[in-house]
mmCIF file of C-alpha atoms in Angstrom:
data_model
loop_
_atom_site.group_PDB
_atom_site.id
_atom_site.type_symbol
_atom_site.label_atom_id
_atom_site.label_comp_id
_atom_site.label_asym_id
_atom_site.label_seq_id
_atom_site.Cartn_x
_atom_site.Cartn_y
_atom_site.Cartn_z
ATOM 1 C CA MET A 1 -2.501 37.085 -15.913
ATOM 2 C CA ARG A 2 0.693 36.255 -14.028
ATOM 3 C CA LEU A 3 -1.217 35.430 -10.766
ATOM 4 C CA LEU A 4 -3.634 33.367 -11.905
ATOM 5 C CA SER A 5 -0.441 31.382 -13.389
ATOM 6 C CA SER A 6 1.562 31.931 -9.905
ATOM 7 C CA LEU A 7 -1.662 29.735 -8.437
ATOM 8 C CA PHE A 8 -1.621 27.365 -11.084
ATOM 9 C CA LEU A 9 2.333 26.539 -11.114
ATOM 10 C CA LEU A 10 1.720 26.346 -7.026
ATOM 11 C CA MET A 11 -1.645 23.956 -7.621
ATOM 12 C CA PHE A 12 0.372 22.263 -9.755
ATOM 13 C CA LEU A 13 3.358 21.859 -7.584
ATOM 14 C CA ALA A 14 1.296 20.221 -4.667
ATOM 15 C CA GLY A 15 -0.356 17.605 -7.107
ATOM 16 C CA CYS A 16 3.121 16.154 -8.014
ATOM 17 C CA GLY A 17 3.546 16.161 -4.516
ATOM 18 C CA ALA A 18 0.645 14.471 -3.649
ATOM 19 C CA GLY A 19 1.236 11.176 -5.779
ATOM 20 C CA MET A 20 0.781 10.527 -9.021
ATOM 21 C CA TYR A 21 -1.349 8.362 -11.037
ATOM 22 C CA LYS A 22 0.156 5.983 -13.366
ATOM 23 C CA MET A 23 -3.812 4.744 -15.265
ATOM 24 C CA PRO A 24 -6.262 6.690 -15.802
ATOM 25 C CA LYS A 25 -8.715 7.626 -12.650
ATOM 26 C CA ASP A 26 -11.509 6.180 -13.874
ATOM 27 C CA GLU A 27 -9.613 2.706 -14.791
ATOM 28 C CA TYR A 28 -7.646 3.100 -11.154
ATOM 29 C CA ARG A 29 -11.353 3.238 -9.746
ATOM 30 C CA GLU A 30 -12.881 0.479 -11.379
ATOM 31 C CA ARG A 31 -9.468 -1.973 -10.518
ATOM 32 C CA VAL A 32 -8.672 -1.224 -7.141
ATOM 33 C CA ARG A 33 -12.394 -1.117 -5.064
ATOM 34 C CA THR A 34 -10.470 -2.909 -1.697
ATOM 35 C CA LEU A 35 -7.060 -1.248 -0.739
ATOM 36 C CA GLY A 36 -4.949 -2.584 1.698
ATOM 37 C CA VAL A 37 -2.017 -0.859 3.808
ATOM 38 C CA LEU A 38 1.195 -2.811 4.196
ATOM 39 C CA PRO A 39 3.190 -1.852 7.709
ATOM 40 C CA LEU A 40 6.258 0.799 6.793
ATOM 41 C CA MET A 41 9.147 -0.466 5.653
ATOM 42 C CA VAL A 42 12.978 0.786 5.639
ATOM 43 C CA ASP A 43 15.050 0.218 3.460
ATOM 44 C CA ALA A 44 18.117 -0.706 4.960
ATOM 45 C CA ASP A 45 20.700 -1.355 2.557
ATOM 46 C CA SER A 46 19.449 2.204 0.924
ATOM 47 C CA THR A 47 22.023 5.407 1.643
ATOM 48 C CA ILE A 48 22.175 6.026 4.921
ATOM 49 C CA LEU A 49 25.429 7.658 5.488
ATOM 50 C CA HIS A 50 25.407 8.417 9.207
ATOM 51 C CA PRO A 51 27.552 6.800 11.179
ATOM 52 C CA GLU A 52 25.201 4.704 13.650
ATOM 53 C CA GLN A 53 23.844 3.736 10.722
ATOM 54 C CA ARG A 54 22.111 0.534 12.223
ATOM 55 C CA GLU A 55 20.888 2.639 14.908
ATOM 56 C CA VAL A 56 19.103 5.172 12.950
ATOM 57 C CA VAL A 57 17.532 2.199 10.991
ATOM 58 C CA GLU A 58 16.309 0.776 14.239
ATOM 59 C CA VAL A 59 14.649 4.187 15.379
ATOM 60 C CA LEU A 60 12.916 4.302 12.033
ATOM 61 C CA ARG A 61 11.893 0.622 11.998
ATOM 62 C CA ARG A 62 10.286 0.745 15.814
ATOM 63 C CA GLN A 63 8.554 4.558 15.273
ATOM 64 C CA ASN A 64 7.570 3.116 12.367
ATOM 65 C CA ARG A 65 5.629 0.430 14.644
ATOM 66 C CA ASP A 66 1.524 0.276 14.018
ATOM 67 C CA LYS A 67 1.727 3.537 12.412
ATOM 68 C CA HIS A 68 0.243 2.633 9.700
ATOM 69 C CA ASP A 69 -2.934 2.325 12.054
ATOM 70 C CA GLU A 70 -3.526 6.505 11.202
ATOM 71 C CA LEU A 71 -3.534 6.493 7.248
ATOM 72 C CA ILE A 72 -5.924 3.504 7.368
ATOM 73 C CA ARG A 73 -7.988 5.758 9.687
ATOM 74 C CA MET A 74 -7.704 8.998 7.129
ATOM 75 C CA LEU A 75 -8.130 6.712 3.875
ATOM 76 C CA GLN A 76 -11.393 5.270 5.553
ATOM 77 C CA LYS A 77 -12.902 8.527 7.102
ATOM 78 C CA ASP A 78 -12.222 10.137 3.075
ATOM 79 C CA ARG A 79 -14.450 7.291 2.299
ATOM 80 C CA LYS A 80 -12.867 6.819 -1.288
ATOM 81 C CA TYR A 81 -13.153 3.214 -1.347
ATOM 82 C CA TYR A 82 -15.136 0.434 -0.725
ATOM 83 C CA ASP A 83 -13.157 -0.640 2.229
ATOM 84 C CA ILE A 84 -9.554 -0.398 3.764
ATOM 85 C CA ARG A 85 -7.613 -3.404 5.157
ATOM 86 C CA ALA A 86 -4.858 -3.349 7.238
ATOM 87 C CA ILE A 87 -2.156 -6.314 5.889
ATOM 88 C CA PRO A 88 -0.217 -7.145 9.269
ATOM 89 C CA GLY A 89 2.628 -8.767 9.133
ATOM 90 C CA ASP A 90 6.560 -8.259 9.664
ATOM 91 C CA PRO A 91 7.176 -5.357 7.182
ATOM 92 C CA ARG A 92 10.985 -6.926 6.782
ATOM 93 C CA GLU A 93 9.631 -10.119 5.410
ATOM 94 C CA TYR A 94 6.967 -7.951 3.394
ATOM 95 C CA PHE A 95 10.234 -6.228 1.949
ATOM 96 C CA ASP A 96 12.505 -9.150 1.026
ATOM 97 C CA GLN A 97 9.595 -10.729 -0.660
ATOM 98 C CA LEU A 98 8.180 -7.943 -2.504
ATOM 99 C CA VAL A 99 11.135 -5.818 -3.455
ATOM 100 C CA MET A 100 12.401 -6.821 -7.119
ATOM 101 C CA SER A 101 14.356 -3.987 -8.243
ATOM 102 C CA GLN A 102 15.086 -0.268 -7.486
ATOM 103 C CA THR A 103 16.173 2.592 -9.343
ATOM 104 C CA LEU A 104 17.519 6.281 -8.395
ATOM 105 C CA ARG A 105 15.529 8.707 -10.704
ATOM 106 C CA GLY A 106 15.268 13.084 -10.473
ATOM 107 C CA GLN A 107 18.157 15.197 -9.849
ATOM 108 C CA GLY A 108 18.413 18.214 -7.142
ATOM 109 C CA ASP A 109 15.949 18.732 -4.736
ATOM 110 C CA GLU A 110 13.715 15.628 -6.627
ATOM 111 C CA HIS A 111 16.269 12.833 -6.789
ATOM 112 C CA TYR A 112 14.359 9.342 -5.374
ATOM 113 C CA ARG A 113 14.107 6.326 -5.135
ATOM 114 C CA ARG A 114 12.051 3.919 -7.260
ATOM 115 C CA TYR A 115 11.307 0.275 -6.367
ATOM 116 C CA TYR A 116 9.742 -2.466 -8.704
ATOM 117 C CA PHE A 117 7.770 -4.911 -6.984
ATOM 118 C CA ASP A 118 7.516 -8.781 -7.586
ATOM 119 C CA PRO A 119 4.288 -9.967 -9.197
ATOM 120 C CA PHE A 120 4.650 -13.340 -7.850
ATOM 121 C CA ALA A 121 4.908 -12.081 -4.198
ATOM 122 C CA ALA A 122 2.089 -9.637 -4.745
ATOM 123 C CA ALA A 123 -0.947 -11.330 -6.638
ATOM 124 C CA ARG A 124 -0.313 -14.224 -3.243
ATOM 125 C CA ILE A 125 -0.773 -10.797 -1.249
ATOM 126 C CA ALA A 126 -3.455 -9.394 -2.664
ATOM 127 C CA GLU A 127 -4.980 -12.737 -3.418
ATOM 128 C CA GLU A 128 -3.717 -13.688 0.457
ATOM 129 C CA LYS A 129 -5.906 -10.748 2.032
ATOM 130 C CA MET A 130 -8.402 -10.419 -0.087
ATOM 131 C CA VAL A 131 -7.426 -6.762 -1.831
ATOM 132 C CA ASP A 132 -7.215 -5.582 -5.147
ATOM 133 C CA ALA A 133 -4.554 -3.522 -4.580
ATOM 134 C CA PHE A 134 -2.527 -2.410 -1.423
ATOM 135 C CA VAL A 135 -0.149 -0.028 -0.645
ATOM 136 C CA VAL A 136 3.260 -0.078 -0.099
ATOM 137 C CA VAL A 137 5.257 2.515 1.737
ATOM 138 C CA ILE A 138 9.342 2.641 1.943
ATOM 139 C CA MET A 139 11.778 4.751 3.873
ATOM 140 C CA ASN A 140 14.812 5.363 2.314
ATOM 141 C CA GLY A 141 17.811 7.130 2.335
ATOM 142 C CA VAL A 142 19.265 9.279 -0.527
ATOM 143 C CA LEU A 143 21.403 12.224 -1.310
ATOM 144 C CA ARG A 144 19.991 14.864 -2.464
ATOM 145 C CA THR A 145 21.043 18.456 -3.885
ATOM 146 C CA GLU A 146 19.123 20.921 -1.569
ATOM 147 C CA LYS A 147 18.918 24.640 -0.025
ATOM 148 C CA ARG A 148 19.318 24.655 3.430
ATOM 149 C CA TRP A 149 18.553 28.264 5.205
ATOM 150 C CA GLU A 150 20.235 29.314 8.517
ATOM 151 C CA ARG A 151 17.068 29.890 11.135
ATOM 152 C CA ASN A 152 16.037 33.367 10.737
ATOM 153 C CA SER A 153 18.032 34.377 8.441
ATOM 154 C CA PRO A 154 18.158 34.647 4.457
ATOM 155 C CA ILE A 155 21.325 33.070 4.262
ATOM 156 C CA TYR A 156 21.739 29.190 3.281
ATOM 157 C CA LEU A 157 23.993 26.459 2.039
ATOM 158 C CA LYS A 158 22.882 24.489 -1.253
ATOM 159 C CA ALA A 159 24.847 21.027 -0.889
ATOM 160 C CA ASP A 160 24.473 17.350 -1.209
ATOM 161 C CA TYR A 161 22.403 16.424 2.447
ATOM 162 C CA ASN A 162 21.923 12.812 3.329
ATOM 163 C CA ASN A 163 17.881 12.767 4.119
ATOM 164 C CA ILE A 164 15.000 10.004 4.661
ATOM 165 C CA GLN A 165 12.670 10.154 2.037
ATOM 166 C CA VAL A 166 9.675 8.088 1.339
ATOM 167 C CA THR A 167 8.302 6.351 -1.966
ATOM 168 C CA ALA A 168 4.610 5.101 -1.598
ATOM 169 C CA ALA A 169 2.983 3.448 -4.315
ATOM 170 C CA VAL A 170 0.081 1.301 -4.959
ATOM 171 C CA VAL A 171 0.854 -2.189 -5.929
ATOM 172 C CA LEU A 172 -1.562 -4.162 -7.895
ATOM 173 C CA PRO A 173 -1.726 -8.451 -8.340
ATOM 174 C CA SER A 174 0.283 -8.157 -11.175
ATOM 175 C CA GLY A 175 3.038 -6.335 -9.557
ATOM 176 C CA GLU A 176 2.669 -2.840 -11.785
ATOM 177 C CA ILE A 177 2.506 0.407 -9.932
ATOM 178 C CA ALA A 178 -0.473 2.150 -10.600
ATOM 179 C CA TRP A 179 0.288 5.515 -8.067
ATOM 180 C CA GLU A 180 2.897 6.569 -6.876
ATOM 181 C CA TYR A 181 4.153 8.843 -4.094
ATOM 182 C CA THR A 182 7.815 10.244 -4.339
ATOM 183 C CA GLY A 183 7.789 13.160 -2.083
ATOM 184 C CA ASN A 184 7.514 17.026 -2.237
ATOM 185 C CA PRO A 185 10.528 18.803 -3.782
ATOM 186 C CA GLY A 186 13.324 19.688 -1.066
ATOM 187 C CA LYS A 187 11.385 18.127 1.647
ATOM 188 C CA ALA A 188 12.615 15.557 3.498
ATOM 189 C CA PHE A 189 10.754 13.342 5.455
ATOM 190 C CA LEU A 190 13.613 13.453 7.773
ATOM 191 C CA PRO A 191 16.887 14.798 7.779
ATOM 192 C CA LEU A 192 20.098 13.596 8.742
ATOM 193 C CA GLN A 193 22.201 16.390 7.868
ATOM 194 C CA TYR A 194 22.573 20.184 9.110
ATOM 195 C CA PRO A 195 24.320 22.875 7.854
ATOM 196 C CA ALA A 196 26.371 24.100 11.079
ATOM 197 C CA PHE A 197 26.190 27.889 10.367
ATOM 198 C CA GLU A 198 26.351 28.664 14.027
ATOM 199 C CA GLU A 199 29.865 26.737 14.293
ATOM 200 C CA ALA A 200 31.211 28.687 11.122
ATOM 201 C CA HIS A 201 30.136 32.159 12.780
ATOM 202 C CA TYR A 202 31.935 31.810 15.860
ATOM 203 C CA ASN A 203 34.751 30.492 14.376
ATOM 204 C CA LYS A 204 35.164 33.094 12.138
ATOM 205 C CA LYS A 205 35.162 30.468 9.299
ATOM 206 C CA ASP A 206 34.051 31.033 5.453
ATOM 207 C CA ALA A 207 33.318 27.211 5.116
ATOM 208 C CA VAL A 208 30.134 25.760 7.005
ATOM 209 C CA ARG A 209 30.917 22.252 7.698
ATOM 210 C CA ILE A 210 27.626 20.117 7.235
ATOM 211 C CA GLU A 211 27.189 17.541 10.382
ATOM 212 C CA PHE A 212 25.520 14.408 10.995
ATOM 213 C CA ILE A 213 21.835 14.982 13.334
ATOM 214 C CA THR A 214 22.395 12.339 16.666
ATOM 215 C CA VAL A 215 20.802 9.106 16.543
ATOM 216 C CA GLU A 216 18.872 10.506 19.868
ATOM 217 C CA GLY A 217 17.920 13.984 17.847
ATOM 218 C CA LEU A 218 16.606 11.903 15.080
ATOM 219 C CA GLU A 219 14.230 10.176 17.097
ATOM 220 C CA ARG A 220 13.330 13.095 19.216
ATOM 221 C CA THR A 221 11.859 14.142 16.086
ATOM 222 C CA LEU A 222 9.979 11.327 15.404
ATOM 223 C CA GLU A 223 8.499 11.886 18.367
ATOM 224 C CA GLU A 224 7.801 15.275 18.350
ATOM 225 C CA LEU A 225 4.162 15.524 18.219
ATOM 226 C CA GLU A 226 1.988 18.483 16.735
ATOM 227 C CA ASP A 227 1.383 21.709 18.113
ATOM 228 C CA SER A 228 -2.199 22.574 17.110
ATOM 229 C CA LEU A 229 -5.879 23.536 18.600
ATOM 230 C CA PHE A 230 -7.369 21.800 16.068
ATOM 231 C CA SER A 231 -5.865 18.409 16.613
ATOM 232 C CA ARG A 232 -8.122 15.630 18.367
ATOM 233 C CA ALA A 233 -5.707 13.328 18.623
ATOM 234 C CA LYS A 234 -2.143 13.479 19.545
ATOM 235 C CA PHE A 235 0.295 12.383 16.851
ATOM 236 C CA PRO A 236 3.775 12.959 15.616
ATOM 237 C CA LYS A 237 4.144 15.683 13.512
ATOM 238 C CA VAL A 238 6.287 14.269 10.616
ATOM 239 C CA TYR A 239 3.706 11.208 10.463
ATOM 240 C CA ARG A 240 0.656 13.124 9.787
ATOM 241 C CA GLU A 241 2.236 15.276 7.376
ATOM 242 C CA LEU A 242 3.265 12.236 5.494
ATOM 243 C CA PHE A 243 -0.077 10.381 5.429
ATOM 244 C CA GLY A 244 -2.144 13.611 5.010
ATOM 245 C CA ASP A 245 0.238 13.801 1.481
ATOM 246 C CA LEU A 246 -0.761 9.773 0.636
ATOM 247 C CA ALA A 247 -4.220 10.634 1.983
ATOM 248 C CA THR A 248 -4.708 13.427 -0.477
ATOM 249 C CA GLY A 249 -3.051 11.606 -3.229
ATOM 250 C CA LEU A 250 -5.066 8.624 -2.392
ATOM 251 C CA ASP A 251 -8.289 10.760 -3.372
ATOM 252 C CA THR A 252 -9.852 8.898 -6.192
ATOM 253 C CA GLY A 253 -13.199 11.498 -6.162
ATOM 254 C CA PHE A 254 -14.838 8.936 -5.755
ATOM 255 C CA LEU A 255 -17.701 8.998 -2.684
ATOM 256 C CA ASN A 256 -18.810 6.044 -1.794
ATOM 257 C CA PRO A 257 -22.803 6.013 -0.801
ATOM 258 C CA PHE A 258 -23.248 2.482 0.104
ATOM 259 C CA ARG A 259 -19.988 2.496 3.073
ATOM 260 C CA GLU A 260 -21.952 3.092 5.860
ATOM 261 C CA LYS A 261 -25.062 1.406 4.541
ATOM 262 C CA THR A 262 -23.907 -2.231 3.269
ATOM 263 C CA ASN A 263 -20.921 -4.352 3.395
ATOM 264 C CA ALA A 264 -18.252 -4.310 1.422
ATOM 265 C CA PRO A 265 -18.670 -5.378 -1.832
ATOM 266 C CA ALA A 266 -16.868 -8.903 -2.941
ATOM 267 C CA SER A 267 -13.506 -7.620 -3.939
ATOM 268 C CA SER A 268 -12.524 -7.914 -7.712
ATOM 269 C CA GLY A 269 -8.773 -8.938 -6.703
ATOM 270 C CA ALA A 270 -10.146 -12.119 -4.222
ATOM 271 C CA LYS A 271 -10.708 -15.313 -4.692
#
């Protein structure tokens, strides 16, 4: 019984990390048949405490460029929607047009930023791009209480760390959120800080300082390719893991039997 409970807990946590529907799945499948995907966005005014904040934002914007094409490929491969469409454009302009407000939610290692979207901008994008809804992915800085472990050691430091987290949502033409992803508890998309265990050890100090990772180190992390014998195409590891979570969460459980035989039907939200 204890083993079954543990397995159920792990499955539940995995489901939470992959995202959450804000409506019954049957209703979601009926309303969202043609799904658009916007370019990855960065909230430059979020809690990014790095001393080279502007450079961090620019690195994220540069590394994000065209990466959403891989998310589209993953979603198309699953064939769970009638059509998946890229929505081209400037991610900064989309952010300014769409984001109406935001709030911080959750506690500890589940602290995250939720965004709310302008219904007029959402309706215009959905109508112009002929989609029923669209995916918005926003990278943003938060301060979260987490445990960071010393390498190859049971020692950890629990403290507030500045991270780049990812908030994602499927936005309806009304501006409502049909599905939301807030990241995995205790796991940052891109940590901006680390505990300097080695420095404390060699200087014989009890207190462990928290340092910022250099901009060069952050960029190398974003560029690091996944090391897998099963990967056919080389792609940055952190983006692949993120898109894997999003694609899993956006799995409607419905296999489209007409996808390879016919063109996509007219979108219910298109005019």
